Short mmCIF file of C-alpha atoms in Angstrom, two decimals:
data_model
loop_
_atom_site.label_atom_id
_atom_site.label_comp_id
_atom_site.label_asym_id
_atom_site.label_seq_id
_atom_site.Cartn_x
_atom_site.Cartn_y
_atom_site.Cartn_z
CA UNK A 61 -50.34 74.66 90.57
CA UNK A 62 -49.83 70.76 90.63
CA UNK A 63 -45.96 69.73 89.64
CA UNK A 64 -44.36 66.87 88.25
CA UNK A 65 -42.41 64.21 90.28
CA UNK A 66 -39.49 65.99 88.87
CA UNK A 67 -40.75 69.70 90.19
CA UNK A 68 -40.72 70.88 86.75
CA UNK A 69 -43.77 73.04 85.95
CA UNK A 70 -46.71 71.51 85.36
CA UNK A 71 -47.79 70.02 81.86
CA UNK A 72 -51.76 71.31 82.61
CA UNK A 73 -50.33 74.71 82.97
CA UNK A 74 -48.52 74.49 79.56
CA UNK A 75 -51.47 72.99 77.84
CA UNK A 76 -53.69 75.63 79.31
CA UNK A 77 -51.84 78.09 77.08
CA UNK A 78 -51.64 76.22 73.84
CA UNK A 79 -55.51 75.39 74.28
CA UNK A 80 -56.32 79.30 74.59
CA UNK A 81 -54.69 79.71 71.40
CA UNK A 82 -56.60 76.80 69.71
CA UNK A 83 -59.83 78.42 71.15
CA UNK A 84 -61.90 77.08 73.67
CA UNK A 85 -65.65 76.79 73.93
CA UNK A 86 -67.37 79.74 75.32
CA UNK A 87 -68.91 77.71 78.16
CA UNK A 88 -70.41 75.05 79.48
CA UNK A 89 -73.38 74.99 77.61
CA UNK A 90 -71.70 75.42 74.32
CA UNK A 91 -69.50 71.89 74.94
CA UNK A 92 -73.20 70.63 76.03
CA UNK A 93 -75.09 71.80 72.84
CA UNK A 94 -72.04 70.27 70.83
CA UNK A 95 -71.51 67.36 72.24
CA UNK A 96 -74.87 66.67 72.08
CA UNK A 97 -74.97 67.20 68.65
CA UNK A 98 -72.87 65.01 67.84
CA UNK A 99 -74.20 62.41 69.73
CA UNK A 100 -77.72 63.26 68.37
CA UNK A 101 -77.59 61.87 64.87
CA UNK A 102 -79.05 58.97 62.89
CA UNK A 103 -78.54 56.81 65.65
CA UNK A 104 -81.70 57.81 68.04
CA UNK A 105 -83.80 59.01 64.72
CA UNK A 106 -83.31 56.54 63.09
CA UNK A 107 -82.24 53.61 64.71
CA UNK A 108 -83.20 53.58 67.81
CA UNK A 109 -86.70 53.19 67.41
CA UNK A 110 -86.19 50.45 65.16
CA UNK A 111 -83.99 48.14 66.78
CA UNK A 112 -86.42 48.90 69.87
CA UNK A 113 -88.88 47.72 67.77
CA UNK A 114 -87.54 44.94 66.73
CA UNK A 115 -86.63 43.67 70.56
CA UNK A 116 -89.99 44.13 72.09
CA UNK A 117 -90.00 47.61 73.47
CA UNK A 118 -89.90 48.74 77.25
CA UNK A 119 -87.93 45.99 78.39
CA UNK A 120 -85.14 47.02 75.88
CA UNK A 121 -85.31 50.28 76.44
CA UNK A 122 -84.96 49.11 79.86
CA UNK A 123 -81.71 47.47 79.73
CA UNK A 124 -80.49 49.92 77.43
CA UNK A 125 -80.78 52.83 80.28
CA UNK A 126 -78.67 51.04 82.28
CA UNK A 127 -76.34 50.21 79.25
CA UNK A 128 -75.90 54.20 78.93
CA UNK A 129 -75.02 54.40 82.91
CA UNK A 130 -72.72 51.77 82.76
CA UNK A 131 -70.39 51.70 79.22
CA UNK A 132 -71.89 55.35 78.00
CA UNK A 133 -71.30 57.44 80.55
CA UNK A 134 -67.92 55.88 81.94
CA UNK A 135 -66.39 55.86 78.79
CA UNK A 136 -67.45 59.64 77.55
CA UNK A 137 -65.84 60.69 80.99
CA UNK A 138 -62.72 59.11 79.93
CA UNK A 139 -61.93 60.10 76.40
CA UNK A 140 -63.46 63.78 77.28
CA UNK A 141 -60.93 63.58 79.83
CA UNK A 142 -58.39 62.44 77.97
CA UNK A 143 -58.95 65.27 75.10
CA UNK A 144 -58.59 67.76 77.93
CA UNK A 145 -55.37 66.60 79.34
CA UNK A 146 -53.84 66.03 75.76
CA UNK A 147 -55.37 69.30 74.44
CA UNK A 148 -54.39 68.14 71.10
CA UNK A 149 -55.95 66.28 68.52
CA UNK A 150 -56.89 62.65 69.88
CA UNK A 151 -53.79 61.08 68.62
CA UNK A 152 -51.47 63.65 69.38
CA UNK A 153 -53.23 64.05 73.13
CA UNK A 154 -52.48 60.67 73.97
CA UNK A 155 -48.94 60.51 72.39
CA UNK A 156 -48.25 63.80 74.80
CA UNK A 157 -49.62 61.61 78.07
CA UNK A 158 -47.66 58.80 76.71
CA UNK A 159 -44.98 60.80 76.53
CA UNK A 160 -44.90 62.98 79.58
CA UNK A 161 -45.84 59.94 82.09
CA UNK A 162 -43.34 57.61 80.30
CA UNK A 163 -45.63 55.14 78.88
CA UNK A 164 -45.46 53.13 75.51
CA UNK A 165 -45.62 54.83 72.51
CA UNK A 166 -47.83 51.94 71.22
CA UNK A 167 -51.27 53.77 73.02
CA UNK A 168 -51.16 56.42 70.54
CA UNK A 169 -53.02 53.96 68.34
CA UNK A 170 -55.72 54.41 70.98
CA UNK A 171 -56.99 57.80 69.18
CA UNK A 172 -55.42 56.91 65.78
CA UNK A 173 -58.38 54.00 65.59
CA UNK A 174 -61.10 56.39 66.76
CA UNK A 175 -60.33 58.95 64.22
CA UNK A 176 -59.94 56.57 61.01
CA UNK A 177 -63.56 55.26 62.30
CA UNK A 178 -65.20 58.55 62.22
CA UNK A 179 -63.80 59.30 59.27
CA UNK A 180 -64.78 56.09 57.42
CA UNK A 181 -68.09 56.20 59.17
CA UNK A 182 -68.43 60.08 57.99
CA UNK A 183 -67.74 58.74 54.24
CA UNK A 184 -71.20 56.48 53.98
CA UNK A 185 -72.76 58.74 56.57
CA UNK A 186 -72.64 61.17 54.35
CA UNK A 187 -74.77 59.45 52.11
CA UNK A 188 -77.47 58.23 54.47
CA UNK A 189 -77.12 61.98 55.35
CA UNK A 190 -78.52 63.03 51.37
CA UNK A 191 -81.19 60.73 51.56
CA UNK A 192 -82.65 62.61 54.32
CA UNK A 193 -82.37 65.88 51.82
CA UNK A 194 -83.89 64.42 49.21
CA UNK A 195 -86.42 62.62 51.71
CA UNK A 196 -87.62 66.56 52.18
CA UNK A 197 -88.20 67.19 48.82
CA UNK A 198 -90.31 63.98 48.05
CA UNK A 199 -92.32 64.87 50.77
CA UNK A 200 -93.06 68.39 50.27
CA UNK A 201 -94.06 67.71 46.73
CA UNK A 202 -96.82 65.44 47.96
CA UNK A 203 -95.36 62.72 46.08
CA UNK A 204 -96.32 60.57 49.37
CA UNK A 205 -99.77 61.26 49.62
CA UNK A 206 -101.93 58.47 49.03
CA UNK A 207 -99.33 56.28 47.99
CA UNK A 208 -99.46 52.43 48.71
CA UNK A 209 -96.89 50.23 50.28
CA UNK A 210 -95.32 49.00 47.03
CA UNK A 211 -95.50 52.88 45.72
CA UNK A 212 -93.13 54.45 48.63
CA UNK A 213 -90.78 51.17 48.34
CA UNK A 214 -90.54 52.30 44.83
CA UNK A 215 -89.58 55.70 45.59
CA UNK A 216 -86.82 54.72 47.86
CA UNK A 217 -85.68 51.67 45.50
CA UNK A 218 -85.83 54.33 42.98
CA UNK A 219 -83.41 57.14 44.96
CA UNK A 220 -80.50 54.17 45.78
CA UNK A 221 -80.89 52.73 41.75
CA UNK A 222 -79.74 56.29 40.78
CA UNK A 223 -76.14 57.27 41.32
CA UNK A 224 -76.45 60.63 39.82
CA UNK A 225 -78.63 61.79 42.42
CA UNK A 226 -77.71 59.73 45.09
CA UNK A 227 -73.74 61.66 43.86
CA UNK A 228 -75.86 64.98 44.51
CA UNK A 229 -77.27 64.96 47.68
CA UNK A 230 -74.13 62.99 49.10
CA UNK A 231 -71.95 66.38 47.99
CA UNK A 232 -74.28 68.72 49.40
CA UNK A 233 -74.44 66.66 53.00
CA UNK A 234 -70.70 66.96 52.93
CA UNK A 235 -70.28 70.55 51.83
CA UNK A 236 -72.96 71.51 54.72
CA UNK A 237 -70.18 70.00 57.33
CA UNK A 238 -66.95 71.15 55.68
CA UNK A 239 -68.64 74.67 55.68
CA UNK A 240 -68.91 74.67 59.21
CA UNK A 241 -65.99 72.87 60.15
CA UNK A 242 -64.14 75.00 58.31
CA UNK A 243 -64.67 78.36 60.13
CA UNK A 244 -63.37 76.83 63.46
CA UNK A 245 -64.76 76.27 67.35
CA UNK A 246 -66.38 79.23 68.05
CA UNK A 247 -67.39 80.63 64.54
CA UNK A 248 -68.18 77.73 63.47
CA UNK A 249 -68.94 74.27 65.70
CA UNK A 250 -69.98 76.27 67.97
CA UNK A 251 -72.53 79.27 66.21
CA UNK A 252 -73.82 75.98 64.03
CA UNK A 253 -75.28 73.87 67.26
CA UNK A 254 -76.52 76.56 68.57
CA UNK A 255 -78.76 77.02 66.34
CA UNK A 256 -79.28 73.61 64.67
CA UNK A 257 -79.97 72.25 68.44
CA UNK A 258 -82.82 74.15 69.63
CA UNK A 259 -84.18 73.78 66.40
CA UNK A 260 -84.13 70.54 66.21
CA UNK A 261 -85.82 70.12 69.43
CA UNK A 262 -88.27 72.38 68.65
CA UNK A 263 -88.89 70.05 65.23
CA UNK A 264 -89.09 67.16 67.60
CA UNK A 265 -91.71 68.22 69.82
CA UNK A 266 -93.29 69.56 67.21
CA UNK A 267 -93.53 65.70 65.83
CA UNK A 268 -94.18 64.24 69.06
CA UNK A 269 -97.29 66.84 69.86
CA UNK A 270 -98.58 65.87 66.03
CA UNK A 271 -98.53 61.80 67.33
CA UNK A 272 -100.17 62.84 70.13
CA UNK A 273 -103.03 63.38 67.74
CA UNK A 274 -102.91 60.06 66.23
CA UNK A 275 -105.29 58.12 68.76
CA UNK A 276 -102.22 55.79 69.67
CA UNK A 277 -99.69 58.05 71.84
CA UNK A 278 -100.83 55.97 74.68
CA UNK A 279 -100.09 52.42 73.23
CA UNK A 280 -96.35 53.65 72.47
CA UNK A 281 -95.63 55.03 75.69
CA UNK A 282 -97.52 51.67 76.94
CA UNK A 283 -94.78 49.86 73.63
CA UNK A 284 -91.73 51.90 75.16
CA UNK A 285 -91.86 51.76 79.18
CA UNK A 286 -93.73 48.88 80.08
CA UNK A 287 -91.08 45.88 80.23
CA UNK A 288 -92.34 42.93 79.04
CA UNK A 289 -88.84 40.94 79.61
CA UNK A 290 -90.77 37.63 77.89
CA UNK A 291 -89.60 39.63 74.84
CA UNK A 292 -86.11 40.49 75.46
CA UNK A 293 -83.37 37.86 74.41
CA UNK A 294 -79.78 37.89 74.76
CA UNK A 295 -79.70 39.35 71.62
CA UNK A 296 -81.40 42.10 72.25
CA UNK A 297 -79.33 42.62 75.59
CA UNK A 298 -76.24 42.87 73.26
CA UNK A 299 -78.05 45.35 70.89
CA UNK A 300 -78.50 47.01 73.33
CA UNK A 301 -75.14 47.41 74.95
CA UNK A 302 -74.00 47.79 71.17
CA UNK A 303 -76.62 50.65 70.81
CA UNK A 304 -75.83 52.51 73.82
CA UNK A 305 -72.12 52.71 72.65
CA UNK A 306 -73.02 53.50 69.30
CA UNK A 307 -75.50 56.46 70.59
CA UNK A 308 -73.13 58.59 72.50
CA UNK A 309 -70.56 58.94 69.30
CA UNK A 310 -67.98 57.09 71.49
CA UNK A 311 -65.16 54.84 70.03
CA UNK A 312 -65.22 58.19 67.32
CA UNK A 313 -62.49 60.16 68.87
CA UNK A 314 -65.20 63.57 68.57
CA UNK A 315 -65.51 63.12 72.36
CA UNK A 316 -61.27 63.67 72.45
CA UNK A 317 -61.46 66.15 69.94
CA UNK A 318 -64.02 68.39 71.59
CA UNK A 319 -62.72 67.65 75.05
CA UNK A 320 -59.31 69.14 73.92
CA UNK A 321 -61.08 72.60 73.54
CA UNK A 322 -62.65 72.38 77.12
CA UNK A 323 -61.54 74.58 79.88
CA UNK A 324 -59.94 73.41 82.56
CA UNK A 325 -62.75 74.63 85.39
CA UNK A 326 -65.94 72.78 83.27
CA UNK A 327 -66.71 69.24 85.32
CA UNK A 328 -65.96 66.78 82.84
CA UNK A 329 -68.00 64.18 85.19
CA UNK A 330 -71.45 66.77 85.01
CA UNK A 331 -71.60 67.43 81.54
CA UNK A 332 -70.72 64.01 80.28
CA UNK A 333 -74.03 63.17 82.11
CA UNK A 334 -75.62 66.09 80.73
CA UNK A 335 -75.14 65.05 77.65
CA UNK A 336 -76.24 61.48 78.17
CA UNK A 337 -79.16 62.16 79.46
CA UNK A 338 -80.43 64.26 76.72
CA UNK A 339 -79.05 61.95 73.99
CA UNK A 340 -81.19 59.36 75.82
CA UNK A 341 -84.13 61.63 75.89
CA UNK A 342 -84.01 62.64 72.82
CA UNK A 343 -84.15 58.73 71.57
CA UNK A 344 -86.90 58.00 73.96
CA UNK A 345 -88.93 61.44 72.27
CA UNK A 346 -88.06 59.83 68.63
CA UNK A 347 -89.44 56.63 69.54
CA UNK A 348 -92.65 58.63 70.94
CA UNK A 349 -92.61 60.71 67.72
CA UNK A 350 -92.39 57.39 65.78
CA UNK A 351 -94.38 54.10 66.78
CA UNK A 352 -97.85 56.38 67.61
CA UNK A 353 -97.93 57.01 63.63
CA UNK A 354 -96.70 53.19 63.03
CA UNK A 355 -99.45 51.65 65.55
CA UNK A 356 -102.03 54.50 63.77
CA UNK A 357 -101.36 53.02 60.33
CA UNK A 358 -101.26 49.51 61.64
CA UNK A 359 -97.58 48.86 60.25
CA UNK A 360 -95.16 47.09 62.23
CA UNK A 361 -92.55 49.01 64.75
CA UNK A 362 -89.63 46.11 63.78
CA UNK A 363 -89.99 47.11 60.92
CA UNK A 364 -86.18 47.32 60.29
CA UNK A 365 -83.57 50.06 59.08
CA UNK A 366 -86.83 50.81 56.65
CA UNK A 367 -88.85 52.05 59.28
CA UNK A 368 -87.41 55.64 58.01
CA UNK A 369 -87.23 55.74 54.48
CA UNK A 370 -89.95 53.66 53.81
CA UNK A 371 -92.61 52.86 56.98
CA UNK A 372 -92.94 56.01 58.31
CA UNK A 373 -93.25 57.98 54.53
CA UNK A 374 -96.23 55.36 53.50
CA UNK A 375 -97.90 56.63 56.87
CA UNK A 376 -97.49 60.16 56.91
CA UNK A 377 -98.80 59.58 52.91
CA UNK A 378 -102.08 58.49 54.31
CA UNK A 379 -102.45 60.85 57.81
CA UNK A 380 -104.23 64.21 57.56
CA UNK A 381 -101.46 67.16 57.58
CA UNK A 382 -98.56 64.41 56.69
CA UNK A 383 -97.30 66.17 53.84
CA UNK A 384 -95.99 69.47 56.26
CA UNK A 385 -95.27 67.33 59.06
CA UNK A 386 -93.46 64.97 56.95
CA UNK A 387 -91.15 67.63 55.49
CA UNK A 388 -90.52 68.78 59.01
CA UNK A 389 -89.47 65.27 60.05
CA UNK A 390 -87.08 64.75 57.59
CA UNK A 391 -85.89 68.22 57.93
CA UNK A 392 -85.49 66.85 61.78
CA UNK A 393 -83.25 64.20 60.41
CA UNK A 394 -81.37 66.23 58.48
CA UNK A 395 -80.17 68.60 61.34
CA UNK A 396 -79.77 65.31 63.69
CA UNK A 397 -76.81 64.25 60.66
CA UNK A 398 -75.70 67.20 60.10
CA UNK A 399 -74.27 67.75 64.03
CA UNK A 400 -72.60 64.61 63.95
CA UNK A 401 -71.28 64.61 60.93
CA UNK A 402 -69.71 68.13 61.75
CA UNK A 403 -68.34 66.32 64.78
CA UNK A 404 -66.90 63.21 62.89
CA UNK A 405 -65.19 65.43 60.66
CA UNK A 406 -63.16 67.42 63.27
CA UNK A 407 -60.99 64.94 64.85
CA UNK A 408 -58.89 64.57 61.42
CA UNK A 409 -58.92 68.12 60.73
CA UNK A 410 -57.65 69.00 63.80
CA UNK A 411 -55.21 66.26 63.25
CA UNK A 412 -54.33 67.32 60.16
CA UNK A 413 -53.77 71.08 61.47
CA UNK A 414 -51.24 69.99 63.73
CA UNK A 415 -49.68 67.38 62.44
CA UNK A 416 -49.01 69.18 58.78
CA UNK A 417 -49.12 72.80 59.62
CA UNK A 418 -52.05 73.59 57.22
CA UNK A 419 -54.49 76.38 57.95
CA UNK A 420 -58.21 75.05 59.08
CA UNK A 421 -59.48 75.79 55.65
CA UNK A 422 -57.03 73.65 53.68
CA UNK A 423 -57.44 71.03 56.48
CA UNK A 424 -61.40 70.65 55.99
CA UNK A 425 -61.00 70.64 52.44
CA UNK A 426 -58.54 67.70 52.34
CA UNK A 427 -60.33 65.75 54.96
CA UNK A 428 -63.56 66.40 53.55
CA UNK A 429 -62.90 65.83 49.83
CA UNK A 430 -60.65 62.46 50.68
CA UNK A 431 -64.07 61.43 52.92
CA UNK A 432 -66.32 62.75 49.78
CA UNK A 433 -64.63 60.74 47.47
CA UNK A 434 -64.29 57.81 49.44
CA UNK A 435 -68.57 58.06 49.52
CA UNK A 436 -68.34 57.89 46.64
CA UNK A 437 -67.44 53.85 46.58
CA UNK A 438 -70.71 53.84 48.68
CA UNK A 439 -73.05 55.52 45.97
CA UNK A 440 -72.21 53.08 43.77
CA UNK A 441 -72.29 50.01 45.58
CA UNK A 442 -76.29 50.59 45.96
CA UNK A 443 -76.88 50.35 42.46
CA UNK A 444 -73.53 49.83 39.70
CA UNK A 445 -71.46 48.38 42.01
CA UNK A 446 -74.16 46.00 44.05
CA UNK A 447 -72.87 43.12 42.88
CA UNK A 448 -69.31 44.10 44.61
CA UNK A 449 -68.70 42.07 47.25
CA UNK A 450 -64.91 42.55 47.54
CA UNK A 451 -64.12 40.43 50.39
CA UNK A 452 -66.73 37.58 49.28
CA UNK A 453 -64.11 35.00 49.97
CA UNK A 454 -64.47 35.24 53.72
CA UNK A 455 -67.33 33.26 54.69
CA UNK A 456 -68.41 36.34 57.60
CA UNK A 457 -68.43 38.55 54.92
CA UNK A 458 -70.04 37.00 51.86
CA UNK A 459 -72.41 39.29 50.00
CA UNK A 460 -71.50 42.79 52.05
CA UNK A 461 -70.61 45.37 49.21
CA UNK A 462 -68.45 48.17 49.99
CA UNK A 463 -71.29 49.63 51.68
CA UNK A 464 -72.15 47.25 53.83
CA UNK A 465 -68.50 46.06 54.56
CA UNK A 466 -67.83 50.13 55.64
CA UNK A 467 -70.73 50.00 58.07
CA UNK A 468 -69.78 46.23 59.41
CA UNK A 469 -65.97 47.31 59.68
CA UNK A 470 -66.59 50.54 61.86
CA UNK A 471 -69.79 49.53 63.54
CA UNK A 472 -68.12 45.90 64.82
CA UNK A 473 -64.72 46.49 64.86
CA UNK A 474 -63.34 49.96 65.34
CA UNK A 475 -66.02 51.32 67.77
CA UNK A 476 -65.77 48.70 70.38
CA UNK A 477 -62.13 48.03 69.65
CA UNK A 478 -61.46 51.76 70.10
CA UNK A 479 -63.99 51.97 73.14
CA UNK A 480 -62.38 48.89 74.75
CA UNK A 481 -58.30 50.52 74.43
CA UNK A 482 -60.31 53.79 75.67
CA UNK A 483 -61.12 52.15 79.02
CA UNK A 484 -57.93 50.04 79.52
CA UNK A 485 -56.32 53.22 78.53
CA UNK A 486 -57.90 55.38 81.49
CA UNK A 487 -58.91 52.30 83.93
CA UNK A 488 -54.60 50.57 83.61
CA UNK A 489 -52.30 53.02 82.16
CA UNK A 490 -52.96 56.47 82.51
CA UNK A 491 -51.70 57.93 86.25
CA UNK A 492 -54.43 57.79 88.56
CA UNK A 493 -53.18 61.68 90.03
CA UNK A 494 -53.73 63.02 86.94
CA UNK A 495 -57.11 62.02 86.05
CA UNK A 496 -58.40 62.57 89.78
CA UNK A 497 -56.70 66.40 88.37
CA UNK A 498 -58.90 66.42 85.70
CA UNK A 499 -62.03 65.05 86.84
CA UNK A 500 -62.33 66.91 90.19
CA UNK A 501 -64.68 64.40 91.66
CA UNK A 502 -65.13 63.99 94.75
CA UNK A 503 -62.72 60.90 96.79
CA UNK A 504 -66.09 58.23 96.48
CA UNK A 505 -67.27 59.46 93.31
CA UNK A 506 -64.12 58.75 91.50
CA UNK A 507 -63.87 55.21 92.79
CA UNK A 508 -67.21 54.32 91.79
CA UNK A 509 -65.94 55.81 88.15
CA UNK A 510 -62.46 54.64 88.74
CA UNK A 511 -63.49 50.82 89.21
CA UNK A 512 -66.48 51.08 86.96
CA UNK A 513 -63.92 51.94 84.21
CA UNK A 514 -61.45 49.16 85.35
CA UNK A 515 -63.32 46.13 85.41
CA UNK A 516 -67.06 46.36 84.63
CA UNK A 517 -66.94 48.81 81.19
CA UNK A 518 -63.72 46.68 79.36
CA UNK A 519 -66.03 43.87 80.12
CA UNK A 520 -69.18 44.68 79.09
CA UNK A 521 -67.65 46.50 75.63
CA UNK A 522 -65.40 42.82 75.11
CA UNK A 523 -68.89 40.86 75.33
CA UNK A 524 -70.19 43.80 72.41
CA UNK A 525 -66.83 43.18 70.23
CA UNK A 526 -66.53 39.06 70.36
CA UNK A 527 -70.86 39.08 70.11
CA UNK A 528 -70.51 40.93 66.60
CA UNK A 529 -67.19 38.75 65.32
CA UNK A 530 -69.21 35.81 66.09
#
């Protein structure tokens, strides 16, 4: 048992206890599956491939890997780390290792940002989240098949110019989380990815094995891992060190949240690259689920944040069997949301749990119906309210509607903010003894991690933050 400078008994030991009565996942693999699931989301279905696409494949993808090592996988060490050694919700874990090693108060922002930025992310999440429901209804129908180009934009124009159903499928999304976050770790987090997970792996390969079919696998995995760096530009570089942050839900506070319910003897170090490294394969399987059925139909892989809603439907509506693979693509989508927005909604519900003494039920319905109704400002701003642009009068932001101003706010501001405090946080504040505790790595391994955190991560995630102000 380690002690404190003052003898007194140790601050793990006492968290150990109060954990085991929070619950605790059931093992390794169960902080793997959920922590993958929340990093699996919208992010490598959905926007991966494009933004690949857009920066000239393989040698993106390339500088992207090494994005992941670098910022992903130092960072996610950290704030799991952090969780664990708080074992409270993120902003109450840091004010307790503020507290007990003397340091300012003024950290505790440090989770406080990460948890208003899932939350806010959560709220127009949600309703990307119900287009992928509706998405599987269109599809099944066959209301895709044979359509042209200007027929499937129509569709999709159609689904954002009506707030009534856009309202619909943006309160089922959210009721689908708060159900689940609402029956706790193990009954609920936990029995949810385990079954959401391996199916939606199982969807995904069952994707990837139908573009296999298409005639044009071999041109995207030729698109995807041959680096052609004549097409990269320091753009693209950024976007990608943007991207890899974004991927591995980090800046969020869900990597504090569910490292608070980790035992004490799981390496924090081996499943944080566990995680990464499916997280990056699943993006890598998306994009070779994806472009073979764009290069098939001759459409364009840069296609943009349509590639989704409206490239990809106008091909399947012309490919043999793309009505029932289709449906199970969107379906895909559906359970890649659904993890992470179970995971964005538990850091404030946890908060709230301790920090107002409610019961988990009450918690998930205030944080959920606050976040619903908040969504709602998002409906509208794709079709009443598109006109909004309520902070028109600053020159950066002219034209963004609520919307847009949402995404712009979390995406380049609160992630790498919160991501940036994360690594000062571990890499100048937090005692070295105790995270060497935590991390159990061994004397070299924690130095490389140590000084990557220090100097090279804060860096690379300033470049990210000023890059998107500018």
């Amino acid at each position: 048992m380690s002690v404190t400078s003052s003898g007194s008994a140790t601050y793990s030991d006492a968290l150990e206890g109060s954990n085991a009565k929070r619950g605790l996942w059931s093992s390794r693999f169960a902080f793997i599956l959920a922590a993958t699931g929340s990093a699996v989301g919208l992010g490598n279905i959905w926007k991966f491939p494009y933004v690949t696409g857009e920066n000239g494949g393989g040698a993106f993808v390339l500088v992207y890997l090494l994005c992941i090592a670098v910022v992903g996988i130092p960072i996610m060490m950290a704030e799991v780390m952090i969780g664990r050694r708080g074992g409270r919700s993120p902003v109450n874990s840091i004010r307790l290792i503020t507290e007990r090693d003397r340091l300012k108060p003024a950290w505790k922002l440090v989770g406080a940002i990460g948890v208003l930025a899932g939350f806010l992310i959560l709220s127009f999440y949600s309703v990307i989240g119900g287009w992928a429901i509706s998405y599987v209804g269109t599809t099944a129908s066959g209301q895709l098949a044979g359509q042209s180009a200007e027929a499937v934009g129509a569709i999709f124009s159609g689904l954002l110019s009506n707030p009534s159903t856009l309202l619909l499928w943006h309160t089922v999304f959210m009721a689908l989380v708060m159900v689940v976050v609402a029956r706790g770790v193990r009954s609920g987090l936990e029995r949810a990815v385990s079954i959401l997970m391996p199916a939606l792996f199982v969807l995904l390969l069952l994707v990837v094995g139908y573009a296999m079919t298409t005639g044009h696998f071999g041109q995207a995995a030729a698109f995807l891992f041959q680096p052609d760096f004549s097409k990269l530009t320091t753009s693209g570089v950024l976007v990608a060190l943007g991207h890899a942050f974004f991927t591995l839900s980090l800046g969020m506070a869900v990597m504090m949240a569910y490292g608070s319910y980790l035992p004490k003897k799981i390496s924090i170090a081996k499943t944080s690259i566990t995680v990464s490294v499916i997280d990056t394969g699943v993006a890598l399987l998306a994009g070779l689920a994806i472009f073979p059925i764009v290069f098939a139909n001759g459409l364009e892989p840069g296609a943009g944040p349509g590639l989704i809603f409206q490239t990809l439907p106008l091909a399947f509506g012309q490919m043999p069997m793309g009505t029932l693979f289709g449906t199970l693509f969107f379906v895909l989508l559906i359970f890649a949301a659904w993890t992470s927005g179970i995971s964005l909604l538990e850091p404030i519900v946890e908060w709230l749990e301790e920090q107002k003494g409610m019961n988990r039920t009450i918690s998930t319905i205030a944080a959920g119906g606050v976040c619903w109704a908040l969504g709602i400002a998002s409906v509208l701003s794709l079709n009443l309210w598109a006109d909004v642009a309520p902070l028109g009068f600053i020159p950066m932001l002219e034209g963004k509607t609520i919307f847009d101003l949402l995404d712009f706010f979390t995406a380049n501001i609160l992630l790498p903010l919160g991501g940036l405090l994360v690594a000062l946080f571990a890499g100048w504040v937090m005692s070295r003894q105790a995270m060497e505790n935590e991390l159990s790595l061994s004397p070299a391994m924690f130095n490389l991690w140590f000084i990557t955190v220090r100097f090279v991560t804060p860096v690379a995630v300033a470049i990210v933050f000023i890059y998107n102000l500018m």
